[in-house]
Amino acid sequence: MYSEPELDGKYLGTITNDFVKVADTIKDASYQIRKREISAYPIFVMCKEATPIGQIFIAKKEAMNLWNYSASFLDEFLQRQLIAADKEEEFKVAYRDPEEFCCLFVVDVKLTGFIFIPYPEDGALDVIHDLDEPLS
């Protein structure tokens, strides 16, 4: 759908190193969002500064991380027009299995866009990022 963004390994390292610390908590939250039928498409906003998107879920100070995490979902992204209404189906097709992957919306100077990152198993973490910009 989209080509992979050209991100240097050091930058991706800051994302993945931070994510590993909170992955289990985020995976549980994703499960609860889906189980309670709030949304089939949970999205976690990852940013260094405060953002109005989503509800703050893990503050960087709490987890001694570099990033804050907010819980959101597809409907909010559609309401805020971060994903255009005519791109909703395209997003749903690109969305990866939430049991295996976390949908992160990274907000930073080097990247503002979606990254699908697998939840770590046995310490392994491979980043898959095929959406390098908001769908609009």
Tab-separated table of N, CA and C in Angstrom:
chain	number	residue	atom	x	y	z
A	1	MET	N	0.830	-1.188	0.000
A	1	MET	CA	0.000	0.000	0.000
A	1	MET	C	0.872	1.248	0.000
A	2	TYR	N	1.736	1.388	0.951
A	2	TYR	CA	2.667	2.498	1.021
A	2	TYR	C	4.068	1.931	1.140
A	3	SER	N	5.032	2.651	0.624
A	3	SER	CA	6.405	2.190	0.773
A	3	SER	C	6.875	2.462	2.190
A	4	GLU	N	7.866	1.698	2.630
A	4	GLU	CA	8.395	1.887	3.970
A	4	GLU	C	9.099	3.234	4.065
A	5	PRO	N	8.867	3.949	5.143
A	5	PRO	CA	9.573	5.213	5.308
A	5	PRO	C	11.050	4.954	5.550
A	6	GLU	N	11.862	5.879	5.102
A	6	GLU	CA	13.298	5.766	5.319
A	6	GLU	C	13.624	6.342	6.691
A	7	LEU	N	13.713	5.485	7.674
A	7	LEU	CA	14.031	5.904	9.031
A	7	LEU	C	15.346	5.269	9.432
A	8	ASP	N	16.193	6.044	10.078
A	8	ASP	CA	17.461	5.473	10.496
A	8	ASP	C	17.250	4.525	11.668
A	9	GLY	N	18.165	3.585	11.798
A	9	GLY	CA	18.065	2.560	12.824
A	9	GLY	C	18.055	3.107	14.231
A	10	LYS	N	18.799	4.192	14.469
A	10	LYS	CA	18.848	4.782	15.808
A	10	LYS	C	17.470	5.313	16.199
A	11	TYR	N	16.786	5.971	15.273
A	11	TYR	CA	15.446	6.497	15.550
A	11	TYR	C	14.469	5.354	15.814
A	12	LEU	N	14.491	4.331	14.971
A	12	LEU	CA	13.630	3.175	15.194
A	12	LEU	C	13.969	2.500	16.519
A	13	GLY	N	15.240	2.537	16.880
A	13	GLY	CA	15.659	1.955	18.153
A	13	GLY	C	15.017	2.647	19.340
A	14	THR	N	14.876	3.978	19.280
A	14	THR	CA	14.236	4.692	20.397
A	14	THR	C	12.764	4.303	20.505
A	15	ILE	N	12.141	4.066	19.359
A	15	ILE	CA	10.733	3.647	19.364
A	15	ILE	C	10.612	2.240	19.930
A	16	THR	N	11.392	1.309	19.400
A	16	THR	CA	11.263	-0.081	19.826
A	16	THR	C	11.720	-0.295	21.270
A	17	ASN	N	12.796	0.369	21.681
A	17	ASN	CA	13.265	0.223	23.072
A	17	ASN	C	12.218	0.707	24.059
A	18	ASP	N	11.540	1.771	23.718
A	18	ASP	CA	10.491	2.306	24.564
A	18	ASP	C	9.284	1.369	24.562
A	19	PHE	N	8.898	0.907	23.382
A	19	PHE	CA	7.722	0.060	23.226
A	19	PHE	C	7.848	-1.249	23.996
A	20	VAL	N	9.020	-1.852	23.979
A	20	VAL	CA	9.231	-3.130	24.656
A	20	VAL	C	8.849	-3.040	26.132
A	21	LYS	N	9.110	-1.902	26.755
A	21	LYS	CA	8.832	-1.727	28.184
A	21	LYS	C	7.341	-1.723	28.503
A	22	VAL	N	6.529	-1.324	27.536
A	22	VAL	CA	5.091	-1.172	27.781
A	22	VAL	C	4.234	-2.107	26.929
A	23	ALA	N	4.863	-2.962	26.155
A	23	ALA	CA	4.144	-3.801	25.188
A	23	ALA	C	3.063	-4.663	25.836
A	24	ASP	N	3.361	-5.295	26.968
A	24	ASP	CA	2.363	-6.157	27.611
A	24	ASP	C	1.149	-5.358	28.073
A	25	THR	N	1.387	-4.187	28.627
A	25	THR	CA	0.291	-3.329	29.084
A	25	THR	C	-0.559	-2.872	27.914
A	26	ILE	N	0.089	-2.490	26.827
A	26	ILE	CA	-0.641	-2.042	25.636
A	26	ILE	C	-1.417	-3.204	25.017
A	27	LYS	N	-0.823	-4.372	24.982
A	27	LYS	CA	-1.512	-5.542	24.418
A	27	LYS	C	-2.773	-5.842	25.226
A	28	ASP	N	-2.683	-5.751	26.548
A	28	ASP	CA	-3.857	-5.955	27.407
A	28	ASP	C	-4.928	-4.900	27.132
A	29	ALA	N	-4.514	-3.649	26.980
A	29	ALA	CA	-5.470	-2.577	26.692
A	29	ALA	C	-6.142	-2.798	25.345
A	30	SER	N	-5.366	-3.217	24.367
A	30	SER	CA	-5.928	-3.504	23.044
A	30	SER	C	-6.998	-4.595	23.148
A	31	TYR	N	-6.693	-5.623	23.906
A	31	TYR	CA	-7.642	-6.708	24.109
A	31	TYR	C	-8.929	-6.195	24.760
A	32	GLN	N	-8.804	-5.370	25.788
A	32	GLN	CA	-9.974	-4.835	26.490
A	32	GLN	C	-10.821	-3.943	25.572
A	33	ILE	N	-10.168	-3.129	24.757
A	33	ILE	CA	-10.894	-2.262	23.812
A	33	ILE	C	-11.720	-3.119	22.855
A	34	ARG	N	-11.144	-4.197	22.380
A	34	ARG	CA	-11.856	-5.078	21.444
A	34	ARG	C	-12.904	-5.920	22.155
A	35	LYS	N	-12.570	-6.453	23.338
A	35	LYS	CA	-13.502	-7.302	24.096
A	35	LYS	C	-14.761	-6.523	24.485
A	36	ARG	N	-14.579	-5.284	24.903
A	36	ARG	CA	-15.717	-4.453	25.312
A	36	ARG	C	-16.434	-3.833	24.119
A	37	GLU	N	-15.992	-4.189	22.932
A	37	GLU	CA	-16.576	-3.726	21.672
A	37	GLU	C	-16.567	-2.212	21.536
A	38	ILE	N	-15.541	-1.589	22.106
A	38	ILE	CA	-15.344	-0.150	21.922
A	38	ILE	C	-14.902	0.092	20.489
A	39	SER	N	-13.998	-0.754	20.014
A	39	SER	CA	-13.524	-0.669	18.639
A	39	SER	C	-12.788	-1.946	18.270
A	40	ALA	N	-12.914	-2.338	17.029
A	40	ALA	CA	-12.141	-3.466	16.507
A	40	ALA	C	-10.762	-2.996	16.045
A	41	TYR	N	-10.542	-1.668	16.077
A	41	TYR	CA	-9.304	-1.083	15.567
A	41	TYR	C	-8.667	-0.144	16.592
A	42	PRO	N	-8.089	-0.705	17.667
A	42	PRO	CA	-7.397	0.156	18.622
A	42	PRO	C	-6.140	0.759	18.001
A	43	ILE	N	-5.881	1.996	18.364
A	43	ILE	CA	-4.691	2.718	17.906
A	43	ILE	C	-4.059	3.347	19.139
A	44	PHE	N	-2.757	3.201	19.269
A	44	PHE	CA	-2.046	3.790	20.392
A	44	PHE	C	-1.156	4.907	19.879
A	45	VAL	N	-1.383	6.099	20.402
A	45	VAL	CA	-0.645	7.289	19.988
A	45	VAL	C	0.623	7.366	20.826
A	46	MET	N	1.747	7.484	20.154
A	46	MET	CA	3.058	7.527	20.800
A	46	MET	C	3.662	8.892	20.504
A	47	CYS	N	3.893	9.690	21.552
A	47	CYS	CA	4.430	11.032	21.340
A	47	CYS	C	5.285	11.446	22.533
A	48	LYS	N	6.183	12.362	22.282
A	48	LYS	CA	7.054	12.844	23.358
A	48	LYS	C	6.408	13.994	24.123
A	49	GLU	N	5.553	14.745	23.463
A	49	GLU	CA	4.839	15.867	24.084
A	49	GLU	C	3.358	15.513	24.172
A	50	ALA	N	2.619	16.280	24.918
A	50	ALA	CA	1.176	16.040	25.065
A	50	ALA	C	0.487	16.191	23.715
A	51	THR	N	-0.531	15.379	23.503
A	51	THR	CA	-1.330	15.445	22.282
A	51	THR	C	-2.804	15.331	22.651
A	52	PRO	N	-3.670	15.982	21.889
A	52	PRO	CA	-5.101	15.881	22.195
A	52	PRO	C	-5.738	14.590	21.667
A	53	ILE	N	-4.971	13.774	20.984
A	53	ILE	CA	-5.515	12.548	20.396
A	53	ILE	C	-5.531	11.447	21.449
A	54	GLY	N	-6.688	10.842	21.646
A	54	GLY	CA	-6.811	9.732	22.581
A	54	GLY	C	-6.781	10.163	24.035
A	55	GLN	N	-6.770	9.163	24.886
A	55	GLN	CA	-6.688	9.365	26.339
A	55	GLN	C	-5.309	8.903	26.795
A	56	ILE	N	-4.630	9.742	27.561
A	56	ILE	CA	-3.306	9.354	28.047
A	56	ILE	C	-3.426	8.030	28.793
A	57	PHE	N	-2.561	7.131	28.441
A	57	PHE	CA	-2.632	5.775	28.948
A	57	PHE	C	-1.391	5.456	29.784
A	58	ILE	N	-0.241	5.792	29.249
A	58	ILE	CA	1.015	5.601	29.961
A	58	ILE	C	1.849	6.867	29.774
A	59	ALA	N	2.045	7.608	30.849
A	59	ALA	CA	2.871	8.812	30.782
A	59	ALA	C	4.340	8.404	30.803
A	60	LYS	N	5.143	9.132	30.056
A	60	LYS	CA	6.566	8.770	29.974
A	60	LYS	C	7.242	8.790	31.344
A	61	LYS	N	6.804	9.646	32.228
A	61	LYS	CA	7.405	9.707	33.566
A	61	LYS	C	7.068	8.461	34.379
A	62	GLU	N	5.848	7.937	34.193
A	62	GLU	CA	5.418	6.742	34.915
A	62	GLU	C	6.302	5.547	34.598
A	63	ALA	N	6.547	5.350	33.324
A	63	ALA	CA	7.279	4.167	32.868
A	63	ALA	C	8.771	4.438	32.681
A	64	MET	N	9.188	5.665	32.997
A	64	MET	CA	10.574	6.072	32.780
A	64	MET	C	10.973	5.839	31.318
A	65	ASN	N	10.083	6.264	30.431
A	65	ASN	CA	10.270	6.140	28.997
A	65	ASN	C	10.530	7.504	28.380
A	66	LEU	N	10.815	7.506	27.096
A	66	LEU	CA	10.975	8.743	26.345
A	66	LEU	C	9.663	9.198	25.718
A	67	TRP	N	8.690	8.291	25.648
A	67	TRP	CA	7.435	8.541	24.938
A	67	TRP	C	6.239	8.389	25.867
A	68	ASN	N	5.189	9.159	25.577
A	68	ASN	CA	3.871	8.994	26.184
A	68	ASN	C	3.052	8.095	25.261
A	69	TYR	N	2.094	7.394	25.839
A	69	TYR	CA	1.190	6.549	25.054
A	69	TYR	C	-0.247	6.910	25.408
A	70	SER	N	-1.048	7.138	24.376
A	70	SER	CA	-2.474	7.397	24.555
A	70	SER	C	-3.255	6.318	23.824
A	71	ALA	N	-4.379	5.931	24.385
A	71	ALA	CA	-5.239	4.933	23.765
A	71	ALA	C	-6.297	5.642	22.930
A	72	SER	N	-6.477	5.170	21.718
A	72	SER	CA	-7.476	5.715	20.820
A	72	SER	C	-7.995	4.576	19.948
A	73	PHE	N	-8.752	4.939	18.919
A	73	PHE	CA	-9.297	3.936	18.014
A	73	PHE	C	-9.717	4.613	16.722
A	74	LEU	N	-10.061	3.811	15.752
A	74	LEU	CA	-10.347	4.291	14.407
A	74	LEU	C	-11.386	5.407	14.378
A	75	ASP	N	-12.477	5.279	15.129
A	75	ASP	CA	-13.537	6.295	15.083
A	75	ASP	C	-13.021	7.688	15.434
A	76	GLU	N	-12.149	7.792	16.418
A	76	GLU	CA	-11.606	9.105	16.770
A	76	GLU	C	-10.765	9.657	15.624
A	77	PHE	N	-9.979	8.816	14.982
A	77	PHE	CA	-9.157	9.268	13.857
A	77	PHE	C	-10.028	9.740	12.695
A	78	LEU	N	-11.173	9.093	12.497
A	78	LEU	CA	-12.107	9.529	11.464
A	78	LEU	C	-12.761	10.858	11.866
A	79	GLN	N	-13.175	10.982	13.127
A	79	GLN	CA	-13.796	12.215	13.603
A	79	GLN	C	-12.847	13.399	13.511
A	80	ARG	N	-11.592	13.186	13.826
A	80	ARG	CA	-10.586	14.255	13.780
A	80	ARG	C	-10.034	14.465	12.370
A	81	GLN	N	-10.503	13.658	11.439
A	81	GLN	CA	-10.083	13.715	10.037
A	81	GLN	C	-8.585	13.473	9.869
A	82	LEU	N	-8.027	12.672	10.773
A	82	LEU	CA	-6.650	12.222	10.616
A	82	LEU	C	-6.601	11.088	9.595
A	83	ILE	N	-7.721	10.402	9.453
A	83	ILE	CA	-7.952	9.455	8.375
A	83	ILE	C	-9.200	9.952	7.667
A	84	ALA	N	-9.076	10.223	6.388
A	84	ALA	CA	-10.219	10.704	5.604
A	84	ALA	C	-11.278	9.609	5.529
A	85	ALA	N	-12.535	10.010	5.510
A	85	ALA	CA	-13.647	9.061	5.474
A	85	ALA	C	-13.536	8.102	4.293
A	86	ASP	N	-13.074	8.607	3.167
A	86	ASP	CA	-12.961	7.739	1.985
A	86	ASP	C	-11.756	6.799	2.049
A	87	LYS	N	-10.938	6.908	3.103
A	87	LYS	CA	-9.778	6.031	3.291
A	87	LYS	C	-10.006	5.006	4.402
A	88	GLU	N	-11.209	5.000	4.984
A	88	GLU	CA	-11.491	4.090	6.092
A	88	GLU	C	-11.276	2.631	5.706
A	89	GLU	N	-11.816	2.211	4.585
A	89	GLU	CA	-11.659	0.813	4.158
A	89	GLU	C	-10.205	0.480	3.870
A	90	GLU	N	-9.483	1.417	3.296
A	90	GLU	CA	-8.061	1.218	3.025
A	90	GLU	C	-7.298	0.995	4.337
A	91	PHE	N	-7.642	1.771	5.355
A	91	PHE	CA	-7.014	1.599	6.662
A	91	PHE	C	-7.338	0.220	7.225
A	92	LYS	N	-8.593	-0.179	7.153
A	92	LYS	CA	-9.005	-1.474	7.699
A	92	LYS	C	-8.274	-2.623	7.010
A	93	VAL	N	-8.055	-2.511	5.714
A	93	VAL	CA	-7.322	-3.542	4.976
A	93	VAL	C	-5.861	-3.587	5.429
A	94	ALA	N	-5.269	-2.418	5.677
A	94	ALA	CA	-3.861	-2.334	6.085
A	94	ALA	C	-3.655	-2.724	7.545
A	95	TYR	N	-4.692	-2.632	8.345
A	95	TYR	CA	-4.596	-2.904	9.781
A	95	TYR	C	-4.195	-4.359	10.003
A	96	ARG	N	-3.223	-4.573	10.837
A	96	ARG	CA	-2.715	-5.923	11.104
A	96	ARG	C	-3.432	-6.553	12.306
A	97	ASP	N	-3.327	-7.849	12.411
A	97	ASP	CA	-3.970	-8.614	13.480
A	97	ASP	C	-3.593	-8.026	14.848
A	98	PRO	N	-4.575	-7.483	15.587
A	98	PRO	CA	-4.271	-6.836	16.868
A	98	PRO	C	-3.842	-7.801	17.973
A	99	GLU	N	-3.961	-9.104	17.750
A	99	GLU	CA	-3.429	-10.079	18.706
A	99	GLU	C	-1.909	-10.165	18.582
A	100	GLU	N	-1.390	-9.842	17.410
A	100	GLU	CA	0.039	-9.972	17.145
A	100	GLU	C	0.763	-8.639	16.977
A	101	PHE	N	0.028	-7.614	16.527
A	101	PHE	CA	0.645	-6.326	16.213
A	101	PHE	C	-0.048	-5.184	16.940
A	102	CYS	N	0.745	-4.196	17.313
A	102	CYS	CA	0.226	-2.966	17.876
A	102	CYS	C	0.209	-1.919	16.768
A	103	CYS	N	-0.900	-1.220	16.647
A	103	CYS	CA	-0.991	-0.102	15.717
A	103	CYS	C	-0.600	1.156	16.489
A	104	LEU	N	0.589	1.657	16.178
A	104	LEU	CA	1.073	2.888	16.795
A	104	LEU	C	0.916	4.036	15.823
A	105	PHE	N	0.460	5.166	16.318
A	105	PHE	CA	0.467	6.400	15.550
A	105	PHE	C	1.522	7.264	16.218
A	106	VAL	N	2.675	7.360	15.577
A	106	VAL	CA	3.809	8.086	16.131
A	106	VAL	C	3.696	9.553	15.737
A	107	VAL	N	3.791	10.435	16.720
A	107	VAL	CA	3.744	11.876	16.482
A	107	VAL	C	5.087	12.441	16.935
A	108	ASP	N	5.909	12.832	15.963
A	108	ASP	CA	7.233	13.343	16.267
A	108	ASP	C	7.718	14.145	15.061
A	109	VAL	N	8.803	14.868	15.242
A	109	VAL	CA	9.341	15.680	14.146
A	109	VAL	C	9.875	14.812	13.007
A	110	LYS	N	10.371	13.611	13.311
A	110	LYS	CA	10.922	12.740	12.274
A	110	LYS	C	9.875	11.868	11.602
A	111	LEU	N	8.755	11.665	12.250
A	111	LEU	CA	7.709	10.801	11.707
A	111	LEU	C	6.385	11.160	12.341
A	112	THR	N	5.397	11.343	11.530
A	112	THR	CA	4.027	11.385	12.011
A	112	THR	C	3.282	10.413	11.123
A	113	GLY	N	2.958	9.279	11.684
A	113	GLY	CA	2.287	8.257	10.899
A	113	GLY	C	2.161	6.957	11.664
A	114	PHE	N	1.649	5.982	10.954
A	114	PHE	CA	1.369	4.681	11.539
A	114	PHE	C	2.561	3.747	11.414
A	115	ILE	N	2.763	2.986	12.469
A	115	ILE	CA	3.731	1.894	12.475
A	115	ILE	C	3.022	0.696	13.097
A	116	PHE	N	3.075	-0.428	12.426
A	116	PHE	CA	2.547	-1.663	13.003
A	116	PHE	C	3.743	-2.423	13.543
A	117	ILE	N	3.744	-2.628	14.834
A	117	ILE	CA	4.895	-3.233	15.499
A	117	ILE	C	4.430	-4.502	16.212
A	118	PRO	N	5.104	-5.614	15.963
A	118	PRO	CA	4.666	-6.857	16.619
A	118	PRO	C	4.969	-6.822	18.109
A	119	TYR	N	4.086	-7.447	18.856
A	119	TYR	CA	4.349	-7.595	20.281
A	119	TYR	C	5.522	-8.559	20.422
A	120	PRO	N	6.454	-8.270	21.311
A	120	PRO	CA	7.647	-9.113	21.430
A	120	PRO	C	7.317	-10.517	21.935
A	121	GLU	N	8.000	-11.483	21.337
A	121	GLU	CA	7.939	-12.871	21.793
A	121	GLU	C	9.367	-13.330	21.984
A	122	ASP	N	9.657	-13.855	23.131
A	122	ASP	CA	11.007	-14.351	23.423
A	122	ASP	C	12.076	-13.292	23.189
A	123	GLY	N	11.753	-12.044	23.462
A	123	GLY	CA	12.731	-10.970	23.339
A	123	GLY	C	12.941	-10.461	21.924
A	124	ALA	N	12.312	-11.063	20.937
A	124	ALA	CA	12.503	-10.624	19.553
A	124	ALA	C	11.491	-9.536	19.226
A	125	LEU	N	11.926	-8.530	18.511
A	125	LEU	CA	11.038	-7.447	18.123
A	125	LEU	C	11.424	-6.992	16.720
A	126	ASP	N	10.528	-7.220	15.770
A	126	ASP	CA	10.731	-6.767	14.399
A	126	ASP	C	9.712	-5.680	14.117
A	127	VAL	N	10.157	-4.576	13.557
A	127	VAL	CA	9.265	-3.465	13.268
A	127	VAL	C	8.777	-3.570	11.841
A	128	ILE	N	7.488	-3.466	11.666
A	128	ILE	CA	6.901	-3.422	10.338
A	128	ILE	C	6.183	-2.095	10.244
A	129	HIS	N	6.607	-1.267	9.318
A	129	HIS	CA	5.999	0.055	9.163
A	129	HIS	C	5.718	0.272	7.679
A	130	ASP	N	4.439	0.134	7.336
A	130	ASP	CA	4.103	0.309	5.934
A	130	ASP	C	3.182	1.501	5.694
A	131	LEU	N	2.828	2.198	6.725
A	131	LEU	CA	2.051	3.424	6.573
A	131	LEU	C	2.908	4.550	7.109
A	132	ASP	N	3.434	5.371	6.233
A	132	ASP	CA	4.357	6.392	6.702
A	132	ASP	C	3.714	7.759	6.829
A	133	GLU	N	2.421	7.850	6.652
A	133	GLU	CA	1.754	9.119	6.832
A	133	GLU	C	0.303	8.871	7.147
A	134	PRO	N	-0.368	9.814	7.788
A	134	PRO	CA	-1.790	9.617	8.057
A	134	PRO	C	-2.554	9.454	6.760
A	135	LEU	N	-3.575	8.642	6.793
A	135	LEU	CA	-4.412	8.459	5.612
A	135	LEU	C	-5.356	9.624	5.493
A	136	SER	N	-5.084	10.523	4.571
A	136	SER	CA	-5.990	11.665	4.371
A	136	SER	C	-5.978	12.080	2.930
